[in-house]
Amino acid sequence: MKTKEDINLGHLPQHIAIIMDGNGRWAKEKGKFRIFGHKNGVKAVREVSEGCAELGVKYLTLYAFSTENWNRPKVEINALMALLVKTIKKETSTLMKNGIRLEAIGDKKTLPEDCRNELKEAIELTKENTKMTLILALSYSAKWDIVNATRDIVKRAIDGKIALKDVNENLINNTLTTHKYPHPELMIRTSGEYRISNFLLWEIAYSELYFTNVLWPDYRKEDLHEAILDYQKRERRFGKTSEQFI
Ligand code: FPP
């Protein structure tokens, strides 16, 4: 079996995006409440963050709470928000120690106040870190981002700041909340589900997709290494033919 040592550090994805899925099922298997799964998912968050930073992956985006997750039972939403606050508070020193900058994408104004404050503080504190950027997608969905970007572009057009001819791929890209980051070369989803669930739809146009049956709370560095090794075997053609790459 191939291991971390087999990873070609010269051919790493710069940006990995992860749909962390399976917390609820993991807890159910153990006869526990869903939040037990979320709590145990924090260990996996730590593992992948550390694993990416160790290798030299520059950006890691984690889908922590989607726009659609607001439809979950109130008790689960509250517990998840409390867990986020607690985790951010607890992990800020580790982020500093590892040179990791924390950022967030999503409709932050919909988050509870303590969550917004904790997030703001951690983002401010870690903003000079350069080893890796950890982006939490919170109250995020790709369609939300695309709708907002469209509104922004239409407003600029109405105000006479841009013309129809200015609307192109670059303009849309630069209006999305993800504009600061390179598009992920690799997207991972855990728990054996084969869906994108409204995550980074624009940005994954040419991403390699990797699905694993491992439930998120069980996800470890070795699983991340396996995904990267698989990515390194793929031929990324971007619409061209294999021969054009020889
Ligand atoms: C999906 O599993 C997971 C979530 C909606 C939340 C992810 C949150 C964490 C891992 C906790 C802390 C995160 C950070 C970034 C500090 P699910 O509930 O949909 O599982 P299921 O599909 O088995 O029901």
Short mmCIF file of C-alpha atoms and ligand atoms in Angstrom, two decimals:
data_model
loop_
_atom_site.label_atom_id
_atom_site.label_comp_id
_atom_site.label_asym_id
_atom_site.label_seq_id
_atom_site.Cartn_x
_atom_site.Cartn_y
_atom_site.Cartn_z
CA MET A 1 0.00 0.00 0.00
CA LYS A 2 1.23 3.48 -0.89
CA THR A 3 1.86 5.95 1.93
CA LYS A 4 2.70 9.61 2.62
CA GLU A 5 6.28 9.00 1.44
CA ASP A 6 4.98 8.14 -2.04
CA ILE A 7 3.29 11.52 -2.46
CA ASN A 8 5.01 13.67 -5.09
CA LEU A 9 5.42 16.99 -3.27
CA GLY A 10 6.06 18.68 -6.60
CA HIS A 11 2.59 17.76 -7.81
CA LEU A 12 0.33 18.64 -4.90
CA PRO A 13 -3.10 20.16 -5.27
CA GLN A 14 -2.75 23.78 -4.13
CA HIS A 15 -6.32 23.76 -2.89
CA ILE A 16 -8.36 20.85 -1.47
CA ALA A 17 -12.07 21.19 -0.72
CA ILE A 18 -13.84 18.68 1.51
CA ILE A 19 -17.50 17.80 2.03
CA MET A 20 -17.32 16.37 5.55
CA ASP A 21 -20.19 13.92 5.62
CA GLY A 22 -21.35 11.02 7.75
CA ASN A 23 -21.25 12.42 11.29
CA GLY A 24 -24.90 11.53 11.94
CA ARG A 25 -24.59 7.98 10.62
CA TRP A 26 -21.37 7.46 12.58
CA ALA A 27 -23.16 8.43 15.79
CA LYS A 28 -26.23 6.34 14.95
CA GLU A 29 -24.05 3.26 14.41
CA LYS A 30 -22.88 3.74 17.99
CA GLY A 31 -26.38 4.31 19.34
CA LYS A 32 -25.60 7.96 20.13
CA PHE A 33 -27.17 11.32 19.26
CA ARG A 34 -26.10 13.03 16.02
CA ILE A 35 -24.15 15.73 17.86
CA PHE A 36 -21.82 13.01 19.21
CA GLY A 37 -20.82 12.48 15.58
CA HIS A 38 -20.21 16.20 15.02
CA LYS A 39 -18.09 16.38 18.18
CA ASN A 40 -15.98 13.48 16.97
CA GLY A 41 -15.73 15.15 13.56
CA VAL A 42 -13.56 17.85 15.10
CA LYS A 43 -10.68 15.37 15.41
CA ALA A 44 -10.90 14.74 11.66
CA VAL A 45 -10.87 18.51 11.02
CA ARG A 46 -7.65 18.71 13.03
CA GLU A 47 -6.14 15.74 11.18
CA VAL A 48 -6.81 17.08 7.68
CA SER A 49 -5.73 20.61 8.57
CA GLU A 50 -2.47 19.33 10.02
CA GLY A 51 -2.07 16.81 7.19
CA CYS A 52 -2.48 19.49 4.50
CA ALA A 53 -0.15 21.93 6.27
CA GLU A 54 2.53 19.24 6.73
CA LEU A 55 2.55 18.42 3.03
CA GLY A 56 2.45 22.01 1.81
CA VAL A 57 -1.13 22.24 0.51
CA LYS A 58 -1.82 26.00 0.52
CA TYR A 59 -5.63 26.11 0.80
CA LEU A 60 -8.13 23.82 2.49
CA THR A 61 -11.86 24.57 2.33
CA LEU A 62 -14.19 22.66 4.65
CA TYR A 63 -17.97 22.57 4.15
CA ALA A 64 -18.93 22.98 7.81
CA PHE A 65 -22.51 24.30 7.52
CA SER A 66 -24.55 24.74 4.37
CA THR A 67 -27.42 27.14 3.68
CA GLU A 68 -29.65 24.06 3.62
CA ASN A 69 -28.40 22.90 7.04
CA TRP A 70 -30.57 25.66 8.58
CA ASN A 71 -33.49 23.28 7.89
CA ARG A 72 -32.18 20.75 10.44
CA PRO A 73 -33.83 20.43 13.86
CA LYS A 74 -33.17 23.51 15.99
CA VAL A 75 -31.48 21.44 18.69
CA GLU A 76 -28.89 20.14 16.19
CA ILE A 77 -28.29 23.61 14.72
CA ASN A 78 -27.71 25.09 18.19
CA ALA A 79 -25.39 22.28 19.18
CA LEU A 80 -23.41 22.64 15.93
CA MET A 81 -23.05 26.41 16.39
CA ALA A 82 -21.93 25.93 20.00
CA LEU A 83 -19.41 23.34 18.82
CA LEU A 84 -18.07 25.74 16.22
CA VAL A 85 -17.61 28.50 18.79
CA LYS A 86 -15.89 26.13 21.21
CA THR A 87 -13.65 24.62 18.53
CA ILE A 88 -12.55 27.94 17.05
CA LYS A 89 -11.76 29.24 20.55
CA LYS A 90 -9.84 26.11 21.47
CA GLU A 91 -7.93 25.69 18.20
CA THR A 92 -6.76 29.26 17.57
CA SER A 93 -3.45 28.66 19.37
CA THR A 94 -2.84 25.55 17.23
CA LEU A 95 -3.56 27.58 14.10
CA MET A 96 -0.99 30.14 15.25
CA LYS A 97 1.57 27.46 16.08
CA ASN A 98 1.16 25.91 12.64
CA GLY A 99 1.12 29.17 10.68
CA ILE A 100 -2.46 28.62 9.50
CA ARG A 101 -4.64 31.56 8.51
CA LEU A 102 -8.35 31.10 9.17
CA GLU A 103 -10.94 32.53 6.79
CA ALA A 104 -14.65 31.97 6.23
CA ILE A 105 -17.02 32.07 3.27
CA GLY A 106 -20.80 32.19 3.49
CA ASP A 107 -23.64 34.34 4.71
CA LYS A 108 -21.96 35.26 8.00
CA LYS A 109 -24.71 37.63 9.09
CA THR A 110 -27.04 34.63 9.57
CA LEU A 111 -24.68 33.05 12.14
CA PRO A 112 -25.33 33.56 15.88
CA GLU A 113 -23.54 36.57 17.34
CA ASP A 114 -21.08 34.59 19.49
CA CYS A 115 -20.12 32.54 16.46
CA ARG A 116 -19.57 35.66 14.34
CA ASN A 117 -17.48 37.25 17.09
CA GLU A 118 -15.33 34.18 17.69
CA LEU A 119 -14.78 33.78 13.98
CA LYS A 120 -13.88 37.45 13.54
CA GLU A 121 -11.37 37.31 16.38
CA ALA A 122 -9.68 34.15 15.06
CA ILE A 123 -9.58 35.53 11.51
CA GLU A 124 -7.99 38.77 12.76
CA LEU A 125 -5.47 36.97 14.96
CA THR A 126 -4.33 34.54 12.25
CA LYS A 127 -4.38 36.94 9.30
CA GLU A 128 -0.58 37.23 8.97
CA ASN A 129 -0.04 33.45 8.88
CA THR A 130 1.24 32.22 5.53
CA LYS A 131 1.79 28.45 5.67
CA MET A 132 -1.77 27.53 4.78
CA THR A 133 -5.24 29.08 4.59
CA LEU A 134 -8.09 27.15 6.20
CA ILE A 135 -11.41 28.33 4.82
CA LEU A 136 -14.58 27.38 6.67
CA ALA A 137 -17.71 27.39 4.54
CA LEU A 138 -20.38 28.48 7.02
CA SER A 139 -23.97 29.19 6.09
CA TYR A 140 -22.61 28.77 2.59
CA SER A 141 -24.00 27.42 -0.64
CA ALA A 142 -22.67 27.91 -4.14
CA LYS A 143 -26.05 29.10 -5.40
CA TRP A 144 -26.20 31.70 -2.62
CA ASP A 145 -22.80 32.99 -3.73
CA ILE A 146 -23.74 33.01 -7.43
CA VAL A 147 -27.02 34.84 -6.76
CA ASN A 148 -25.20 37.50 -4.70
CA ALA A 149 -22.51 37.92 -7.32
CA THR A 150 -25.20 38.32 -10.01
CA ARG A 151 -26.96 41.00 -7.94
CA ASP A 152 -23.69 42.82 -7.49
CA ILE A 153 -22.93 42.72 -11.21
CA VAL A 154 -26.45 43.87 -12.17
CA LYS A 155 -26.20 46.75 -9.69
CA ARG A 156 -22.87 47.84 -11.14
CA ALA A 157 -24.42 47.69 -14.62
CA ILE A 158 -27.43 49.76 -13.53
CA ASP A 159 -25.08 52.30 -11.94
CA GLY A 160 -23.24 52.53 -15.26
CA LYS A 161 -20.01 51.16 -13.80
CA ILE A 162 -19.86 48.20 -16.20
CA ALA A 163 -21.26 47.49 -19.66
CA LEU A 164 -22.72 44.26 -21.06
CA LYS A 165 -19.44 43.55 -22.85
CA ASP A 166 -17.62 43.54 -19.48
CA VAL A 167 -19.57 40.52 -18.27
CA ASN A 168 -17.26 37.56 -18.74
CA GLU A 169 -15.86 34.60 -16.82
CA ASN A 170 -13.27 36.74 -15.04
CA LEU A 171 -15.83 39.25 -13.81
CA ILE A 172 -18.08 36.52 -12.39
CA ASN A 173 -15.10 34.76 -10.84
CA ASN A 174 -13.87 37.94 -9.21
CA THR A 175 -17.30 38.74 -7.78
CA LEU A 176 -17.71 35.41 -5.94
CA THR A 177 -16.67 35.25 -2.27
CA THR A 178 -14.07 32.67 -3.27
CA HIS A 179 -12.24 35.09 -5.61
CA LYS A 180 -9.15 35.23 -3.38
CA TYR A 181 -8.45 31.53 -3.67
CA PRO A 182 -7.31 29.34 -6.55
CA HIS A 183 -10.00 26.88 -7.61
CA PRO A 184 -9.66 23.52 -5.83
CA GLU A 185 -7.87 20.92 -7.93
CA LEU A 186 -9.24 18.20 -5.66
CA MET A 187 -12.63 17.82 -4.00
CA ILE A 188 -13.19 15.03 -1.48
CA ARG A 189 -16.51 13.77 -0.12
CA THR A 190 -16.70 11.25 2.67
CA SER A 191 -19.41 8.76 3.70
CA GLY A 192 -20.09 7.07 0.35
CA GLU A 193 -22.44 9.76 -0.97
CA TYR A 194 -21.87 10.86 -4.57
CA ARG A 195 -23.18 14.42 -4.59
CA ILE A 196 -21.82 17.95 -4.59
CA SER A 197 -24.65 19.36 -2.42
CA ASN A 198 -24.41 22.98 -3.57
CA PHE A 199 -20.71 23.32 -2.68
CA LEU A 200 -18.38 25.46 -4.84
CA LEU A 201 -20.29 24.71 -8.07
CA TRP A 202 -18.46 27.32 -10.14
CA GLU A 203 -15.05 26.62 -8.65
CA ILE A 204 -15.06 22.84 -9.21
CA ALA A 205 -15.64 23.07 -12.97
CA TYR A 206 -12.32 21.24 -13.51
CA SER A 207 -11.67 19.74 -10.07
CA GLU A 208 -10.86 16.09 -9.65
CA LEU A 209 -13.56 14.46 -7.51
CA TYR A 210 -12.71 11.82 -4.93
CA PHE A 211 -15.30 9.86 -2.98
CA THR A 212 -14.61 7.58 -0.03
CA ASN A 213 -16.85 5.41 2.15
CA VAL A 214 -15.07 6.53 5.34
CA LEU A 215 -17.44 8.43 7.64
CA TRP A 216 -16.10 11.87 8.56
CA PRO A 217 -15.35 11.22 12.27
CA ASP A 218 -13.11 8.30 11.18
CA TYR A 219 -11.23 10.35 8.57
CA ARG A 220 -7.49 10.49 9.26
CA LYS A 221 -4.29 11.76 7.63
CA GLU A 222 -3.80 8.39 5.91
CA ASP A 223 -7.16 8.85 4.16
CA LEU A 224 -6.09 12.29 2.99
CA HIS A 225 -2.81 10.85 1.69
CA GLU A 226 -4.75 8.17 -0.19
CA ALA A 227 -6.92 10.83 -1.85
CA ILE A 228 -3.87 12.89 -2.87
CA LEU A 229 -2.11 9.80 -4.25
CA ASP A 230 -5.21 9.02 -6.30
CA TYR A 231 -5.29 12.63 -7.54
CA GLN A 232 -1.66 12.33 -8.62
CA LYS A 233 -2.52 9.37 -10.87
CA ARG A 234 -5.12 11.37 -12.79
CA GLU A 235 -4.54 13.04 -16.10
CA ARG A 236 -6.05 16.53 -16.04
CA ARG A 237 -6.81 17.38 -19.64
CA PHE A 238 -8.99 20.50 -19.30
CA GLY A 239 -10.82 19.59 -22.50
CA LYS A 240 -7.64 18.85 -24.47
CA THR A 241 -6.41 15.42 -25.66
CA SER A 242 -3.77 13.26 -23.94
CA GLU A 243 -1.41 13.76 -26.90
CA GLN A 244 -1.40 17.52 -26.39
CA PHE A 245 0.32 16.98 -23.05
CA ILE A 246 3.24 14.89 -24.38
C1 FPP B 1 -22.21 16.34 7.86
O1 FPP B 1 -22.58 15.14 8.49
C2 FPP B 1 -21.53 17.26 8.77
C3 FPP B 1 -21.93 18.52 9.09
C4 FPP B 1 -23.16 19.11 8.56
C5 FPP B 1 -21.19 19.36 10.04
C6 FPP B 1 -19.72 19.27 10.03
C7 FPP B 1 -19.21 19.79 11.31
C8 FPP B 1 -18.16 19.33 12.00
C9 FPP B 1 -17.26 18.27 11.52
C10 FPP B 1 -17.93 19.88 13.34
C11 FPP B 1 -16.96 20.95 13.55
C12 FPP B 1 -16.41 21.63 12.37
C13 FPP B 1 -15.45 22.58 12.41
C14 FPP B 1 -14.99 23.18 11.14
C15 FPP B 1 -14.86 23.08 13.65
P1 FPP B 1 -24.12 14.78 8.60
O2 FPP B 1 -24.65 15.35 9.85
O3 FPP B 1 -24.83 15.23 7.36
O4 FPP B 1 -24.07 13.21 8.66
P2 FPP B 1 -25.13 12.17 8.05
O5 FPP B 1 -25.13 12.39 6.56
O6 FPP B 1 -24.56 10.86 8.45
O7 FPP B 1 -26.44 12.47 8.68
#
